[in-house]
Amino acid sequence: QVQLVESGGGLVQAGGSLRLSCTASGRTYSDYYTVGWFRQAPGKAREFVGSIFMRRGGTNYADSVKGRFTISSDNAKNTVYLQMNSLKPADSAVYYCAARLVPGQFEFWGQGTQVTVSS
């Protein structure tokens, strides 16, 4: 059974940094096509933050986080990271990681971790 677990959320002041982790169990990350990060703020739709292609490498990001957020992976630890720098109050949300084995819908989701950025 595949399980994704996020960690690393918390409260940080504007301009600060946080690193989120997403650790997989039940399957190794090298099996996946893509691991993505999403976020959802209260009253808003879930939005794409960025993703990493696990087999061929490469990342892509939403314009709102480009240049501030970085996604990386440590296959030995079966963990994908989201490094968030220069955080803004608008980045406050519950952050989710998700994974998919093939292009298309993300099949597996974590439970989410709260990130709050104070002004």
Coordinates of N, CA and C in Angstrom, one line a residue, residues 13-116:
Q13 N 8.2 33.7 9.7 CA 7.9 35.1 9.3 C 8.2 35.3 7.8
A14 N 7.6 36.3 7.3 CA 7.8 36.6 5.9 C 9.3 36.8 5.6
G15 N 9.7 36.3 4.5 CA 11.1 36.4 4.2 C 11.9 35.2 4.6
G16 N 11.3 34.4 5.5 CA 12.0 33.2 6.0 C 11.9 32.0 5.1
S17 N 12.4 30.9 5.6 CA 12.4 29.6 4.8 C 11.9 28.4 5.5
L18 N 11.4 27.5 4.8 CA 11.0 26.2 5.3 C 11.4 25.1 4.3
R19 N 11.6 23.9 4.8 CA 11.8 22.8 3.9 C 10.8 21.7 4.2
L20 N 9.9 21.4 3.3 CA 9.0 20.3 3.5 C 9.6 19.0 2.9
S21 N 9.2 17.9 3.5 CA 9.6 16.6 3.1 C 8.4 15.8 2.8
C22 N 8.5 14.9 1.8 CA 7.5 13.9 1.5 C 8.2 12.6 1.3
T23 N 7.9 11.7 2.3 CA 8.5 10.4 2.3 C 7.5 9.3 1.9
A24 N 7.9 8.5 1.0 CA 7.0 7.5 0.4 C 7.3 6.1 1.1
S25 N 6.2 5.3 1.3 CA 6.4 4.0 1.7 C 5.5 3.1 0.8
G26 N 5.8 1.8 0.7 CA 5.1 0.9 -0.2 C 5.5 0.9 -1.6
R27 N 6.4 1.8 -2.0 CA 6.9 1.9 -3.3 C 8.0 2.9 -3.3
T28 N 9.0 2.6 -4.2 CA 10.1 3.5 -4.2 C 9.8 4.6 -5.2
Y29 N 10.4 5.8 -5.0 CA 10.1 7.0 -5.8 C 10.6 6.7 -7.2
S30 N 11.6 5.9 -7.4 CA 12.0 5.7 -8.8 C 11.0 5.0 -9.7
D31 N 9.9 4.4 -9.0 CA 8.8 3.8 -9.8 C 7.9 4.9 -10.4
Y32 N 7.9 6.1 -9.8 CA 7.0 7.1 -10.2 C 7.4 7.9 -11.4
Y33 N 6.4 8.3 -12.1 CA 6.6 9.2 -13.2 C 6.9 10.7 -12.7
T34 N 6.1 11.1 -11.8 CA 6.2 12.5 -11.3 C 5.8 12.5 -9.8
V35 N 6.5 13.3 -9.0 CA 6.0 13.7 -7.7 C 5.8 15.2 -7.7
G36 N 4.6 15.6 -7.2 CA 4.2 17.0 -7.3 C 3.9 17.5 -5.9
W37 N 4.0 18.9 -5.8 CA 3.6 19.6 -4.6 C 2.4 20.5 -5.0
F38 N 1.4 20.5 -4.1 CA 0.2 21.3 -4.3 C -0.1 22.1 -3.0
R39 N -0.9 23.1 -3.1 CA -1.3 23.8 -1.8 C -2.7 24.2 -1.9
Q40 N -3.3 24.4 -0.8 CA -4.7 24.9 -0.7 C -4.8 25.8 0.5
A41 N -5.2 27.0 0.2 CA -5.4 28.0 1.2 C -6.9 28.0 1.5
P42 N -7.3 28.5 2.7 CA -8.7 28.5 3.1 C -9.6 29.2 2.1
G43 N -10.7 28.6 1.6 CA -11.6 29.3 0.7 C -11.1 29.3 -0.7
K44 N -9.9 28.7 -1.0 CA -9.4 28.7 -2.4 C -9.3 27.3 -2.9
A45 N -9.2 27.2 -4.2 CA -9.0 25.9 -4.8 C -7.5 25.5 -4.7
R46 N -7.4 24.2 -4.7 CA -6.0 23.6 -4.6 C -5.3 24.1 -5.9
E47 N -4.0 24.4 -5.7 CA -3.2 24.9 -6.8 C -1.9 24.1 -6.9
F48 N -1.4 24.0 -8.1 CA -0.1 23.3 -8.4 C 1.0 24.2 -7.9
V49 N 2.0 23.7 -7.3 CA 3.2 24.4 -6.9 C 4.4 24.1 -7.7
G50 N 4.6 22.8 -7.9 CA 5.7 22.3 -8.7 C 5.8 20.8 -8.7
S51 N 6.7 20.3 -9.6 CA 6.8 18.8 -9.7 C 8.2 18.5 -10.1
I52 N 8.5 17.2 -9.9 CA 9.8 16.7 -10.3 C 9.6 15.4 -11.0
F53 N 10.3 15.2 -12.2 CA 10.2 14.0 -12.9 C 11.2 13.0 -12.4
M54 N 10.7 11.9 -11.9 CA 11.6 11.0 -11.1 C 12.6 10.2 -12.0
R55 N 12.2 9.9 -13.2 CA 13.1 9.1 -14.0 C 14.0 9.8 -14.8
R56 N 13.5 10.9 -15.5 CA 14.4 11.6 -16.4 C 15.0 12.9 -15.8
G57 N 14.5 13.2 -14.5 CA 15.0 14.4 -13.9 C 14.2 15.6 -14.4
G58 N 14.5 16.7 -13.9 CA 13.8 18.0 -14.3 C 12.7 18.3 -13.4
T59 N 12.5 19.6 -13.3 CA 11.4 20.1 -12.4 C 10.6 21.2 -13.2
N60 N 9.5 21.5 -12.7 CA 8.7 22.7 -13.2 C 8.0 23.3 -12.0
Y61 N 7.7 24.6 -12.2 CA 7.1 25.3 -11.0 C 6.0 26.3 -11.5
A62 N 5.1 26.5 -10.6 CA 4.1 27.6 -10.9 C 4.8 28.9 -10.9
D63 N 4.3 29.8 -11.7 CA 5.0 31.2 -11.8 C 5.0 31.9 -10.4
S64 N 4.1 31.6 -9.6 CA 4.0 32.3 -8.3 C 5.1 31.9 -7.3
V65 N 5.8 30.8 -7.6 CA 6.9 30.3 -6.7 C 8.2 30.2 -7.4
K66 N 8.2 30.4 -8.7 CA 9.4 30.2 -9.5 C 10.5 31.2 -9.0
G67 N 11.7 30.6 -8.8 CA 12.8 31.4 -8.2 C 12.9 31.4 -6.7
R68 N 11.8 31.0 -6.1 CA 11.8 31.0 -4.6 C 11.8 29.6 -4.0
F69 N 11.1 28.7 -4.8 CA 10.9 27.3 -4.3 C 11.8 26.4 -5.2
T70 N 12.3 25.3 -4.5 CA 13.1 24.3 -5.3 C 12.6 22.9 -4.8
I71 N 12.4 22.0 -5.8 CA 12.1 20.7 -5.5 C 13.3 19.8 -5.8
S72 N 13.6 18.9 -4.9 CA 14.7 17.9 -5.1 C 14.3 16.6 -4.5
S73 N 15.1 15.6 -4.8 CA 14.8 14.3 -4.3 C 16.0 13.6 -3.8
D74 N 15.8 12.7 -2.8 CA 16.9 11.9 -2.3 C 16.4 10.4 -2.4
N75 N 16.7 9.8 -3.5 CA 16.2 8.4 -3.7 C 16.6 7.4 -2.6
A76 N 17.8 7.6 -2.0 CA 18.2 6.7 -1.0 C 17.3 6.8 0.2
K77 N 16.7 8.0 0.5 CA 15.8 8.2 1.6 C 14.3 8.1 1.1
N78 N 14.1 7.9 -0.2 CA 12.8 7.8 -0.7 C 12.0 9.1 -0.3
T79 N 12.6 10.2 -0.4 CA 12.0 11.5 0.0 C 12.2 12.5 -1.0
V80 N 11.2 13.3 -1.2 CA 11.2 14.5 -2.1 C 11.0 15.7 -1.2
Y81 N 11.8 16.7 -1.5 CA 11.8 17.9 -0.7 C 11.2 19.1 -1.5
L82 N 10.6 20.0 -0.7 CA 10.2 21.3 -1.3 C 10.9 22.4 -0.4
Q83 N 12.0 23.0 -0.9 CA 12.6 24.1 -0.2 C 12.0 25.4 -0.6
M84 N 11.5 26.1 0.4 CA 10.7 27.3 0.2 C 11.5 28.5 0.8
N85 N 11.9 29.4 0.0 CA 12.7 30.6 0.5 C 11.9 31.8 0.2
S86 N 12.3 32.9 0.8 CA 11.6 34.2 0.6 C 10.1 34.1 0.7
L87 N 9.6 33.4 1.8 CA 8.2 33.1 1.9 C 7.4 34.4 2.1
K88 N 6.2 34.4 1.6 CA 5.3 35.5 1.7 C 4.0 35.0 2.4
P89 N 3.3 35.9 3.0 CA 2.0 35.5 3.6 C 1.1 34.8 2.6
A90 N 1.2 35.2 1.4 CA 0.3 34.5 0.3 C 0.7 33.1 0.1
D91 N 1.8 32.6 0.7 CA 2.2 31.2 0.6 C 1.6 30.4 1.7
S92 N 0.9 31.0 2.6 CA 0.3 30.3 3.7 C -0.8 29.3 3.1
A93 N -0.7 28.1 3.4 CA -1.7 27.1 2.9 C -1.3 25.7 3.5
V94 N -2.2 24.8 3.3 CA -1.8 23.4 3.5 C -1.2 22.8 2.3
Y95 N 0.0 22.3 2.4 CA 0.8 21.8 1.3 C 0.7 20.3 1.3
Y96 N 0.5 19.8 0.1 CA 0.3 18.4 -0.2 C 1.3 17.9 -1.2
C97 N 1.8 16.7 -0.9 CA 2.6 16.0 -2.0 C 1.7 15.0 -2.6
A98 N 2.0 14.7 -3.9 CA 1.2 13.7 -4.6 C 2.2 13.0 -5.6
A99 N 1.8 11.8 -6.0 CA 2.6 11.1 -6.9 C 1.8 10.4 -8.0
R100 N 2.4 10.1 -9.1 CA 1.7 9.4 -10.2 C 2.7 8.5 -10.9
L101 N 2.2 7.4 -11.3 CA 3.0 6.4 -12.0 C 3.1 6.6 -13.5
V102 N 2.1 7.3 -14.0 CA 2.1 7.6 -15.5 C 1.6 9.0 -15.6
P103 N 1.7 9.6 -16.8 CA 1.1 10.9 -17.0 C -0.4 10.9 -16.8
G104 N -0.9 12.0 -16.3 CA -2.3 12.0 -16.0 C -2.6 12.4 -14.6
Q105 N -3.6 11.9 -14.1 CA -4.0 12.3 -12.7 C -3.0 11.8 -11.7
F106 N -2.8 12.6 -10.6 CA -2.0 12.1 -9.5 C -2.8 11.1 -8.7
E107 N -2.3 10.0 -8.5 CA -3.0 8.9 -7.9 C -2.9 8.8 -6.4
F108 N -1.8 9.2 -5.9 CA -1.5 9.1 -4.5 C -1.2 10.4 -3.8
W109 N -1.8 10.7 -2.7 CA -1.7 11.9 -2.0 C -1.3 11.8 -0.5
G110 N -0.6 12.7 0.0 CA -0.3 12.8 1.4 C -1.4 13.5 2.1
Q111 N -1.3 13.6 3.4 CA -2.3 14.1 4.3 C -2.2 15.6 4.4
G112 N -1.1 16.2 4.0 CA -0.9 17.6 4.0 C -0.2 18.1 5.3
T113 N 0.5 19.2 5.1 CA 1.2 19.9 6.2 C 0.9 21.4 6.1
Q114 N 0.6 22.0 7.3 CA 0.3 23.4 7.3 C 1.5 24.3 7.3
V115 N 1.5 25.3 6.4 CA 2.5 26.3 6.4 C 1.8 27.7 6.6
T116 N 2.3 28.4 7.6 CA 1.7 29.7 7.9 C 2.9 30.7 7.9

